[in-house]
Structure formats: structure tokens, C-alpha cells
Short mmCIF file of N, CA, C and O in Angstrom, two decimals:
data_model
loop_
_atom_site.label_atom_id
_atom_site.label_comp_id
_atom_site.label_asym_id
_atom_site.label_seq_id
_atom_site.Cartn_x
_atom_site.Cartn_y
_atom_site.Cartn_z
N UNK G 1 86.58 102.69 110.09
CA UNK G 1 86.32 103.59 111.18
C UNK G 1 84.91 104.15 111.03
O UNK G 1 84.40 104.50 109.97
N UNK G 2 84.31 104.19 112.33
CA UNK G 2 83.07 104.81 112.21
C UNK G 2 83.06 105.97 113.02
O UNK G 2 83.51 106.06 114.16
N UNK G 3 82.39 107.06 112.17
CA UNK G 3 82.61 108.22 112.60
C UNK G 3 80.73 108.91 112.63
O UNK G 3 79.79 108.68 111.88
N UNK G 4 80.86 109.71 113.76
CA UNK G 4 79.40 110.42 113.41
C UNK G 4 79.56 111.96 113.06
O UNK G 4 80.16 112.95 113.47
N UNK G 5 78.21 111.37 111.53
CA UNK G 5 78.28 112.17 110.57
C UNK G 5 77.49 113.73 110.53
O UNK G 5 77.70 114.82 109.99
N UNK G 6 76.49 113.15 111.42
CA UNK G 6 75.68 113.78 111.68
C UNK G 6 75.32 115.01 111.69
O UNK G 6 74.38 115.48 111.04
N UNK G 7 76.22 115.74 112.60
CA UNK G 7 76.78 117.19 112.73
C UNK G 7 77.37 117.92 111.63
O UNK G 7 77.24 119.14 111.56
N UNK G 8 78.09 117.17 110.67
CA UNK G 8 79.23 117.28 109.73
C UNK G 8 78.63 118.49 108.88
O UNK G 8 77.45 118.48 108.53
N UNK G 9 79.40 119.42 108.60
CA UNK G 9 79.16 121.04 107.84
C UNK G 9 79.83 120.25 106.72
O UNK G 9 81.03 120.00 106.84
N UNK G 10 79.10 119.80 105.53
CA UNK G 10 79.89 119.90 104.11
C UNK G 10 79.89 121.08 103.48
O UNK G 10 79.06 121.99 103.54
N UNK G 11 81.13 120.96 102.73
CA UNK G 11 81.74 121.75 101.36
C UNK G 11 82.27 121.36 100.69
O UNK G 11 83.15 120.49 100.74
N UNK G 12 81.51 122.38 99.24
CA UNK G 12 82.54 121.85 98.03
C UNK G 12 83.65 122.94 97.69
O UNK G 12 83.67 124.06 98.18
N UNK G 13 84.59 122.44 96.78
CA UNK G 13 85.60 123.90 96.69
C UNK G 13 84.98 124.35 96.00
O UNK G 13 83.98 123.97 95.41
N UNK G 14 85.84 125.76 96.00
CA UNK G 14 85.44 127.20 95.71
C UNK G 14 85.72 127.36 94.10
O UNK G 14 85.42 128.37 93.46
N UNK G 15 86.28 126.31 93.62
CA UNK G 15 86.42 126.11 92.10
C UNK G 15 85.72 124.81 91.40
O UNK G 15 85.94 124.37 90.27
N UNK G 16 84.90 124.37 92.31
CA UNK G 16 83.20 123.84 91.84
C UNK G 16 82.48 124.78 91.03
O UNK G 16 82.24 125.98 91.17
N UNK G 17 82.09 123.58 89.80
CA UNK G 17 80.55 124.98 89.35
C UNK G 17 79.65 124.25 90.09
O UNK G 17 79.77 123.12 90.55
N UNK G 18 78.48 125.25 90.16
CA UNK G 18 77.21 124.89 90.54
C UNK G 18 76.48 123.39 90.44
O UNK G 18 75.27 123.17 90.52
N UNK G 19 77.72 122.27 90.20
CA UNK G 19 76.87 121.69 89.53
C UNK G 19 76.94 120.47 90.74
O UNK G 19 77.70 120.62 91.70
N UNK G 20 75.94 119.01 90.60
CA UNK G 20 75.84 117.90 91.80
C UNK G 20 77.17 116.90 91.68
O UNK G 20 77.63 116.29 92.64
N UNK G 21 77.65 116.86 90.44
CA UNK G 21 78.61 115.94 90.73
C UNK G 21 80.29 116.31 91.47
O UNK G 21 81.33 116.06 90.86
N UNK G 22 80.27 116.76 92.48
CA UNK G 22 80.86 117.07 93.25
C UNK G 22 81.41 116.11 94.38
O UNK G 22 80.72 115.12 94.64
N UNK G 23 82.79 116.34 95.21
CA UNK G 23 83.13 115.89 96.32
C UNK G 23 82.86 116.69 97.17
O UNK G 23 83.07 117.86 96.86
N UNK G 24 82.34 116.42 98.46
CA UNK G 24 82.43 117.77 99.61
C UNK G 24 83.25 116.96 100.85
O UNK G 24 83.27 115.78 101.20
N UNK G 25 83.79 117.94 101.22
CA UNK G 25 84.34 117.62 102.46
C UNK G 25 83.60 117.84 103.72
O UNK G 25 82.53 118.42 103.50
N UNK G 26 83.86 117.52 105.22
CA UNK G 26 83.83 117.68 106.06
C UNK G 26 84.84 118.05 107.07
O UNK G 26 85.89 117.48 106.77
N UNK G 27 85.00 118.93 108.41
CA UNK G 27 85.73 118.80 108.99
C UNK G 27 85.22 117.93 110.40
O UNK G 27 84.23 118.31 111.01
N UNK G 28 85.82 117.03 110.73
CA UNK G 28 84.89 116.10 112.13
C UNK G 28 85.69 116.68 113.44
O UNK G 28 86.49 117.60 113.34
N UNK G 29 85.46 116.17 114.36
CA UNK G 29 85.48 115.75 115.54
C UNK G 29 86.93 115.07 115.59
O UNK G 29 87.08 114.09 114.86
N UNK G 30 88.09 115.50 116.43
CA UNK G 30 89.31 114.58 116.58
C UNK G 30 90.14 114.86 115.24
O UNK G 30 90.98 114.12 114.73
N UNK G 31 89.66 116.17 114.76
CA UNK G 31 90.86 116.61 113.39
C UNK G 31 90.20 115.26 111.71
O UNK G 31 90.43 115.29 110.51
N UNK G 32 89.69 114.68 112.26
CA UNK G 32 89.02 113.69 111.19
C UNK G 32 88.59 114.72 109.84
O UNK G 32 88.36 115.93 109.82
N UNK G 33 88.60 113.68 108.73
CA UNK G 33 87.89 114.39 107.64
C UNK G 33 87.35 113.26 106.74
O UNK G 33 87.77 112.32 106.07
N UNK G 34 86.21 113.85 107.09
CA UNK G 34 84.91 113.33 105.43
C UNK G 34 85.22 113.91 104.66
O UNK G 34 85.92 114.92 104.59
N UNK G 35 84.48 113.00 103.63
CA UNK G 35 84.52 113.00 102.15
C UNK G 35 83.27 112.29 101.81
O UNK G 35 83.02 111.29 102.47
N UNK G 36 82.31 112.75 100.71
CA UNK G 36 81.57 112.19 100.06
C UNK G 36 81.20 112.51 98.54
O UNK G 36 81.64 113.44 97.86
N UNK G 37 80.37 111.61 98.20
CA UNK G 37 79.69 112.18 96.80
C UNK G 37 78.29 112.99 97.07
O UNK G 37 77.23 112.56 97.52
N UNK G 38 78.78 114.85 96.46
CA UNK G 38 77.34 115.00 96.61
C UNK G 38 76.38 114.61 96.00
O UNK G 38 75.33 114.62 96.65
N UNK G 39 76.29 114.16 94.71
CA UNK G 39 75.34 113.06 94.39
C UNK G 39 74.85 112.24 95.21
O UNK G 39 73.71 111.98 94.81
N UNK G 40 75.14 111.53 96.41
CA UNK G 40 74.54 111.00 96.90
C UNK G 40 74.53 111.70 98.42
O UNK G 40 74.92 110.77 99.14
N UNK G 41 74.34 112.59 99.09
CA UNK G 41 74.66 112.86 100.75
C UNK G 41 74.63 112.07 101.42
O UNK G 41 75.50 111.91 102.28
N UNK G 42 73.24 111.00 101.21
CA UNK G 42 73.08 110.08 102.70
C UNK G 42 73.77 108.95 102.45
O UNK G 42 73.94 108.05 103.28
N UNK G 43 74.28 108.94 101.05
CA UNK G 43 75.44 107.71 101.03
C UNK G 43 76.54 107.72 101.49
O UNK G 43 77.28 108.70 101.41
N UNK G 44 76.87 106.53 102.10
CA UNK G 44 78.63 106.17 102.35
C UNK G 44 79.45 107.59 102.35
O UNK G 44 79.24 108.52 101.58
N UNK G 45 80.55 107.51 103.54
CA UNK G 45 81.48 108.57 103.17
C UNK G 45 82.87 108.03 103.64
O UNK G 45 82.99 107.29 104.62
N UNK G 46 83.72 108.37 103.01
CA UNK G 46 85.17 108.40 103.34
C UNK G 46 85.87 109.04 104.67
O UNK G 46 85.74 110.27 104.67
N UNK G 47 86.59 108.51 105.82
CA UNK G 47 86.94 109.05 106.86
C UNK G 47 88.29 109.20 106.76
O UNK G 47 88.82 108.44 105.95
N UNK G 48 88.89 109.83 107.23
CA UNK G 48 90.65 110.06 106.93
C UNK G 48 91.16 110.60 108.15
O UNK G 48 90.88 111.78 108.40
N UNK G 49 92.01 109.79 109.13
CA UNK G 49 92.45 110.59 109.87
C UNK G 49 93.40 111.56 109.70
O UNK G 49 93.88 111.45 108.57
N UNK G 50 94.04 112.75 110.50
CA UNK G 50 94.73 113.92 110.05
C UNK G 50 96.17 113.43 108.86
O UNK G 50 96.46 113.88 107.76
N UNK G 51 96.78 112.41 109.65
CA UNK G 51 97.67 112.37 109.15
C UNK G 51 97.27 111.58 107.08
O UNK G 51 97.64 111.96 105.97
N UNK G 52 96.53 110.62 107.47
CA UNK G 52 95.95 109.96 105.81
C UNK G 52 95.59 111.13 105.27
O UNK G 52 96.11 111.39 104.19
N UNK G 53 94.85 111.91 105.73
CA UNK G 53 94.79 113.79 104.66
C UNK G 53 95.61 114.11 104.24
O UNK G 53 95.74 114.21 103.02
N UNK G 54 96.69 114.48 105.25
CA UNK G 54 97.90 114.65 104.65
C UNK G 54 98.46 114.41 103.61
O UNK G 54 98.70 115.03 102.57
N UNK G 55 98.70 113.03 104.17
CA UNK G 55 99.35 112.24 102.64
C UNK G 55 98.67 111.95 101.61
O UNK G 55 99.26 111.54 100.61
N UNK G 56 97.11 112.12 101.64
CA UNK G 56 96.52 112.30 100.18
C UNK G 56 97.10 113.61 99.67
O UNK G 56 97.88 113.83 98.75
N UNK G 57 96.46 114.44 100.58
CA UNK G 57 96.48 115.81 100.11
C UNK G 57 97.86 116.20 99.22
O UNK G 57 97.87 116.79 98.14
N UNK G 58 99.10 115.68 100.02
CA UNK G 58 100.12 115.66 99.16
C UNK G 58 100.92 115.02 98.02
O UNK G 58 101.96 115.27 97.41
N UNK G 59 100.08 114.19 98.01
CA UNK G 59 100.19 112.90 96.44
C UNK G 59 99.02 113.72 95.36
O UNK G 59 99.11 113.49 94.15
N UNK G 60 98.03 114.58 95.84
CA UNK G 60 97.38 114.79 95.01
C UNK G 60 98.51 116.91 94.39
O UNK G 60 98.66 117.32 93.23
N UNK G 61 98.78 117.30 95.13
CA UNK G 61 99.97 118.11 94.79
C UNK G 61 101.20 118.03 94.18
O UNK G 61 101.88 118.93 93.68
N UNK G 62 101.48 116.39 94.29
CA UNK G 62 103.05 115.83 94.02
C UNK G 62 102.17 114.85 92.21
O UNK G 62 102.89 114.07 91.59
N UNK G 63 100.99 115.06 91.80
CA UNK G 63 100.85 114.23 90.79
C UNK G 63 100.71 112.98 90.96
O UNK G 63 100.45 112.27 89.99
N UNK G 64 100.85 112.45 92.18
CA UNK G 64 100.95 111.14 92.28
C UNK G 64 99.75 110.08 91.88
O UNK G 64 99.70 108.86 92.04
N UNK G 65 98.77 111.04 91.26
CA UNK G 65 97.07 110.06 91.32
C UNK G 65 96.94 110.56 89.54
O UNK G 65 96.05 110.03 88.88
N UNK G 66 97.84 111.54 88.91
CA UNK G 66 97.46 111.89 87.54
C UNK G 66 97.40 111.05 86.77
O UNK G 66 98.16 110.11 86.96
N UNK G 67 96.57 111.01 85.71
CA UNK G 67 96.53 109.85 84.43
C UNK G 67 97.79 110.03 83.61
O UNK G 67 98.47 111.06 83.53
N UNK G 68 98.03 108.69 82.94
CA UNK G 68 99.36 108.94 82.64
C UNK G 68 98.96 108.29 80.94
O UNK G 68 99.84 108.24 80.07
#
């Protein structure tokens, strides 16, 4: 999916340190959500429609991505 990025307000969470190796999000256009590395801004980003958030968002609550 191609999405324009352009506009996109990133953030990192609020339990980031100060530091670049970070994920930030976006909120888009049509409930969409970016994702990138702030290490890189103008690189590549991840698009997720509402519902794929979701179900990350809740595999990453349910443990489902932890090292084992």
C-alpha cells in the first residue's frame, strides 16, 4: 500500500529516552498508521490499516512477539 507520507506528525513514546534508535509512529489519513525507523526518517515506512494495528497492537500485549 502506498500511502502519502508527507503530512505525517511522527512520534516516539513517552517511555523513549532521548535517544535515535527509536520507532515513531504516525497517525494518516483513512485511520492508517505509520511506522518507521527514526534512524532513518526519509527511509521506507510501514503502513497498517486500522484493523492490522489492532491485531499487532494486541499480540504485542498478549506476548505473542516475546523472545522465548
Amino acid at each position: 500500500m502506498i500511502a502519502d507520507l508527507s503530512g505525517a506528525r511522527w512520534f516516539k513514546s513517552s517511555r523513549s529516552a532521548n535517544a535515535d534508535a527509536c520507532v515513531e509512529v504516525a497517525h494518516l489519513e483513512g485511520g492508517m498508521i505509520g511506522v518507521r525507523d527514526s534512524k532513518n526518517p526519509s527511509g521506507p515506512a510501514l503502513v497498517f490499516t486500522p484493523g492490522e494495528w489492532d491485531a499487532f497492537t494486541a499480540g504485542v500485549n498478549e506476548g505473542e512477539f516475546d523472545r522465548r
